[in-house]
mmCIF file of C-alpha atoms in Angstrom:
data_model
loop_
_atom_site.group_PDB
_atom_site.id
_atom_site.type_symbol
_atom_site.label_atom_id
_atom_site.label_comp_id
_atom_site.label_asym_id
_atom_site.label_seq_id
_atom_site.Cartn_x
_atom_site.Cartn_y
_atom_site.Cartn_z
ATOM 1 C CA MET A 1 -94.478 185.841 35.444
ATOM 2 C CA LYS A 2 -96.262 185.851 32.083
ATOM 3 C CA SER A 3 -98.344 188.911 33.009
ATOM 4 C CA ASN A 4 -95.211 190.676 34.317
ATOM 5 C CA ILE A 5 -93.554 190.179 30.937
ATOM 6 C CA ALA A 6 -96.675 191.332 29.061
ATOM 7 C CA ASP A 7 -96.860 194.418 31.291
ATOM 8 C CA ALA A 8 -93.174 195.130 30.753
ATOM 9 C CA LEU A 9 -93.632 194.776 26.994
ATOM 10 C CA SER A 10 -96.557 197.179 26.810
ATOM 11 C CA CYS A 11 -94.833 199.654 29.137
ATOM 12 C CA SER A 12 -91.710 199.568 26.971
ATOM 13 C CA MET A 13 -93.626 200.967 23.998
ATOM 14 C CA ARG A 14 -96.042 203.264 25.817
ATOM 15 C CA GLY A 15 -95.427 206.836 24.781
ATOM 16 C CA PHE A 16 -93.382 205.961 21.687
ATOM 17 C CA ARG A 17 -93.932 208.518 18.988
ATOM 18 C CA LEU A 18 -92.089 209.384 15.802
ATOM 19 C CA PRO A 19 -91.746 213.108 15.160
ATOM 20 C CA ARG A 20 -94.220 214.420 12.620
ATOM 21 C CA TYR A 21 -92.956 216.241 9.577
ATOM 22 C CA HIS A 22 -93.581 219.730 10.984
ATOM 23 C CA GLU A 23 -91.470 218.762 14.026
ATOM 24 C CA ILE A 24 -88.397 217.804 11.984
ATOM 25 C CA PRO A 25 -85.806 220.582 11.966
ATOM 26 C CA ASP A 26 -85.858 222.345 8.611
ATOM 27 C CA VAL A 27 -83.024 224.727 9.288
ATOM 28 C CA GLY A 28 -80.590 222.454 7.465
ATOM 29 C CA LEU A 29 -78.674 220.009 9.614
ATOM 30 C CA TYR A 30 -75.096 219.023 8.921
ATOM 31 C CA LEU A 31 -74.250 215.346 8.559
ATOM 32 C CA GLU A 32 -73.353 214.728 12.204
ATOM 33 C CA GLN A 33 -76.462 216.579 13.405
ATOM 34 C CA THR A 34 -78.611 214.617 10.949
ATOM 35 C CA THR A 35 -77.087 211.325 12.104
ATOM 36 C CA LYS A 36 -77.771 212.200 15.737
ATOM 37 C CA TYR A 37 -81.357 213.281 15.019
ATOM 38 C CA VAL A 38 -82.247 210.131 13.053
ATOM 39 C CA ASN A 39 -80.716 207.948 15.759
ATOM 40 C CA GLN A 40 -82.777 209.708 18.430
ATOM 41 C CA CYS A 41 -85.896 208.859 16.412
ATOM 42 C CA ILE A 42 -85.120 205.149 15.975
ATOM 43 C CA HIS A 43 -83.313 204.495 19.270
ATOM 44 C CA PRO A 44 -86.478 203.638 21.275
ATOM 45 C CA LEU A 45 -87.093 200.777 18.836
ATOM 46 C CA GLY A 46 -83.743 199.184 19.631
ATOM 47 C CA PHE A 47 -82.189 199.307 16.181
ATOM 48 C CA GLU A 48 -78.524 199.902 15.495
ATOM 49 C CA ASP A 49 -77.491 203.476 14.951
ATOM 50 C CA VAL A 50 -77.277 204.967 11.500
ATOM 51 C CA THR A 51 -73.762 206.195 10.786
ATOM 52 C CA SER A 52 -72.518 209.145 8.764
ATOM 53 C CA SER A 53 -70.958 206.786 6.243
ATOM 54 C CA MET A 54 -74.295 204.999 5.815
ATOM 55 C CA ILE A 55 -75.979 208.307 5.051
ATOM 56 C CA ARG A 56 -73.245 209.194 2.553
ATOM 57 C CA ASN A 57 -73.816 205.817 0.870
ATOM 58 C CA TYR A 58 -77.566 206.429 0.725
ATOM 59 C CA VAL A 59 -76.866 209.716 -1.047
ATOM 60 C CA LYS A 60 -74.325 208.029 -3.347
ATOM 61 C CA HIS A 61 -76.863 205.352 -4.327
ATOM 62 C CA GLY A 62 -79.672 207.869 -4.857
ATOM 63 C CA LEU A 63 -81.828 206.759 -1.924
ATOM 64 C CA ILE A 64 -81.876 210.338 -0.681
ATOM 65 C CA THR A 65 -81.009 213.513 -2.537
ATOM 66 C CA ASN A 66 -77.724 215.358 -2.159
ATOM 67 C CA PRO A 67 -77.528 217.779 0.744
ATOM 68 C CA ILE A 68 -77.523 221.445 -0.187
ATOM 69 C CA ARG A 69 -74.426 223.241 1.098
ATOM 70 C CA LYS A 70 -73.723 220.088 3.158
ATOM 71 C CA GLN A 71 -77.022 220.488 4.997
ATOM 72 C CA TYR A 72 -79.916 218.041 5.101
ATOM 73 C CA SER A 73 -83.487 219.336 4.850
ATOM 74 C CA ALA A 74 -86.634 218.028 6.533
ATOM 75 C CA ASN A 75 -87.476 216.026 3.382
ATOM 76 C CA GLN A 76 -84.142 214.237 3.493
ATOM 77 C CA ILE A 77 -84.376 213.631 7.233
ATOM 78 C CA ALA A 78 -87.886 212.199 6.857
ATOM 79 C CA HIS A 79 -86.601 209.856 4.151
ATOM 80 C CA LEU A 80 -83.728 208.819 6.409
ATOM 81 C CA VAL A 81 -86.043 207.968 9.316
ATOM 82 C CA VAL A 82 -88.213 205.811 7.048
ATOM 83 C CA LEU A 83 -85.149 204.252 5.454
ATOM 84 C CA ALA A 84 -83.573 203.458 8.833
ATOM 85 C CA LEU A 85 -86.704 201.569 9.883
ATOM 86 C CA LEU A 86 -87.562 199.799 6.641
ATOM 87 C CA LYS A 87 -84.005 198.633 6.017
ATOM 88 C CA GLN A 88 -84.492 196.292 8.974
ATOM 89 C CA VAL A 89 -86.873 194.171 6.898
ATOM 90 C CA THR A 90 -86.264 194.781 3.217
ATOM 91 C CA PRO A 91 -83.281 195.357 0.923
ATOM 92 C CA LEU A 92 -82.379 198.942 0.084
ATOM 93 C CA GLU A 93 -83.319 198.512 -3.578
ATOM 94 C CA HIS A 94 -86.852 197.499 -2.538
ATOM 95 C CA ILE A 95 -87.105 200.562 -0.307
ATOM 96 C CA ASN A 96 -86.049 202.703 -3.252
ATOM 97 C CA GLU A 97 -88.752 201.037 -5.403
ATOM 98 C CA LEU A 98 -91.303 201.633 -2.656
ATOM 99 C CA PHE A 99 -90.325 205.324 -2.501
ATOM 100 C CA LEU A 100 -90.723 205.549 -6.287
ATOM 101 C CA ILE A 101 -94.099 203.768 -6.231
ATOM 102 C CA LEU A 102 -95.431 205.954 -3.417
ATOM 103 C CA ASN A 103 -94.228 209.132 -5.085
ATOM 104 C CA GLN A 104 -95.328 208.143 -8.581
ATOM 105 C CA GLY A 105 -97.230 210.980 -10.113
ATOM 106 C CA GLY A 106 -96.592 213.132 -7.064
ATOM 107 C CA THR A 107 -99.779 211.845 -5.433
ATOM 108 C CA TYR A 108 -98.563 212.617 -1.944
ATOM 109 C CA THR A 109 -96.176 215.270 -0.749
ATOM 110 C CA VAL A 110 -93.298 214.186 1.482
ATOM 111 C CA PRO A 111 -94.965 215.683 4.587
ATOM 112 C CA VAL A 112 -98.217 213.798 3.952
ATOM 113 C CA ALA A 113 -96.482 210.506 3.113
ATOM 114 C CA TYR A 114 -94.103 210.759 6.069
ATOM 115 C CA ASP A 115 -96.867 211.597 8.566
ATOM 116 C CA TYR A 116 -98.889 208.663 7.215
ATOM 117 C CA PHE A 117 -95.866 206.407 7.740
ATOM 118 C CA CYS A 118 -95.511 207.631 11.339
ATOM 119 C CA GLU A 119 -99.208 207.132 12.120
ATOM 120 C CA GLU A 120 -99.188 203.656 10.614
ATOM 121 C CA MET A 121 -95.975 202.693 12.446
ATOM 122 C CA GLU A 122 -97.408 203.766 15.798
ATOM 123 C CA ASN A 123 -100.791 202.177 14.999
ATOM 124 C CA ILE A 124 -99.255 198.771 14.340
ATOM 125 C CA LEU A 125 -96.659 198.966 17.133
ATOM 126 C CA TYR A 126 -99.284 199.902 19.719
ATOM 127 C CA PHE A 127 -101.448 196.987 18.624
ATOM 128 C CA ARG A 128 -98.508 194.568 18.594
ATOM 129 C CA PHE A 129 -97.488 195.618 22.105
ATOM 130 C CA GLY A 130 -101.040 195.340 23.459
ATOM 131 C CA LEU A 131 -101.645 199.050 23.863
ATOM 132 C CA LYS A 132 -104.640 198.969 21.471
ATOM 133 C CA GLU A 133 -107.375 196.424 20.891
ATOM 134 C CA SER A 134 -107.139 196.516 17.108
ATOM 135 C CA VAL A 135 -105.252 197.968 14.171
ATOM 136 C CA GLU A 136 -107.066 201.025 12.881
ATOM 137 C CA ASP A 137 -107.433 202.071 9.266
ATOM 138 C CA VAL A 138 -105.056 204.944 8.641
ATOM 139 C CA GLY A 139 -105.726 207.136 5.647
ATOM 140 C CA VAL A 140 -108.717 207.105 3.363
ATOM 141 C CA THR A 141 -107.572 205.176 0.312
ATOM 142 C CA SER A 142 -106.865 201.533 -0.265
ATOM 143 C CA SER A 143 -104.201 200.440 -2.727
ATOM 144 C CA LEU A 144 -101.524 197.865 -3.370
ATOM 145 C CA GLU A 145 -98.906 200.464 -2.439
ATOM 146 C CA LYS A 146 -100.562 201.122 0.909
ATOM 147 C CA GLU A 147 -100.758 197.387 1.601
ATOM 148 C CA MET A 148 -97.076 196.989 0.691
ATOM 149 C CA LEU A 149 -96.129 199.756 3.102
ATOM 150 C CA ARG A 150 -98.350 198.330 5.853
ATOM 151 C CA SER A 151 -96.727 194.929 5.336
ATOM 152 C CA ALA A 152 -93.244 196.410 5.678
ATOM 153 C CA ILE A 153 -94.265 198.349 8.806
ATOM 154 C CA THR A 154 -95.857 195.219 10.259
ATOM 155 C CA ALA A 155 -92.611 193.329 9.672
ATOM 156 C CA VAL A 156 -90.658 196.090 11.442
ATOM 157 C CA SER A 157 -93.092 195.951 14.375
ATOM 158 C CA HIS A 158 -92.617 192.191 14.689
ATOM 159 C CA ILE A 159 -88.845 192.571 14.813
ATOM 160 C CA VAL A 160 -89.143 195.305 17.452
ATOM 161 C CA TYR A 161 -91.504 193.094 19.459
ATOM 162 C CA LEU A 162 -89.328 189.998 19.224
ATOM 163 C CA ASN A 163 -86.160 191.887 20.180
ATOM 164 C CA ARG A 164 -87.947 193.536 23.105
ATOM 165 C CA CYS A 165 -89.237 190.120 24.276
ATOM 166 C CA PHE A 166 -85.700 188.763 24.358
ATOM 167 C CA GLN A 167 -84.469 191.841 26.255
ATOM 168 C CA ILE A 168 -87.207 191.569 28.860
ATOM 169 C CA LEU A 169 -86.793 187.799 29.220
ATOM 170 C CA ALA A 170 -83.078 188.303 29.807
ATOM 171 C CA VAL A 171 -83.797 190.888 32.523
ATOM 172 C CA HIS A 172 -86.354 188.608 34.212
ATOM 173 C CA SER A 173 -83.968 185.670 33.984
ATOM 174 C CA ASN A 174 -81.198 187.683 35.646
ATOM 175 C CA GLU A 175 -83.592 188.870 38.380
ATOM 176 C CA GLU A 176 -84.518 185.267 39.208
ATOM 177 C CA LYS A 177 -80.891 184.273 39.712
#
């Protein structure tokens, strides 16, 4: 039974991929379209949906910039995807600080930072779910900021793993009855 559960766990994450920055619609999505898009990105990880009112609150509190003509750009959508995942493990004010730290001095553009986040998220998730032998180094620099982000992503991956374990155990328990 143990190997069945391990197989089910690894299969449940196989093929998971966050969209890269160039794949995010940049035609300007309205609030409902943005909400739907972000939820499609995070749904495979089993987290609760982001709502339109949550997004409005993020704008109100300065976590993402105001939409232009009520439309959200790729930059804002990328921030929302990251926010939706990191809010599972850290308070919103810490996420805002992390955004400020990572963007300090404009070291990385949003596309570069977002794609790094996606690569690191998949890297750690695949390792956690047994789809890789080890966690790879992503990126070329080493810094406190990078370690902070990796720690947050690792925490998210552990929550995803634990929740998925409980889901699979419940299915196996029901099958045995």
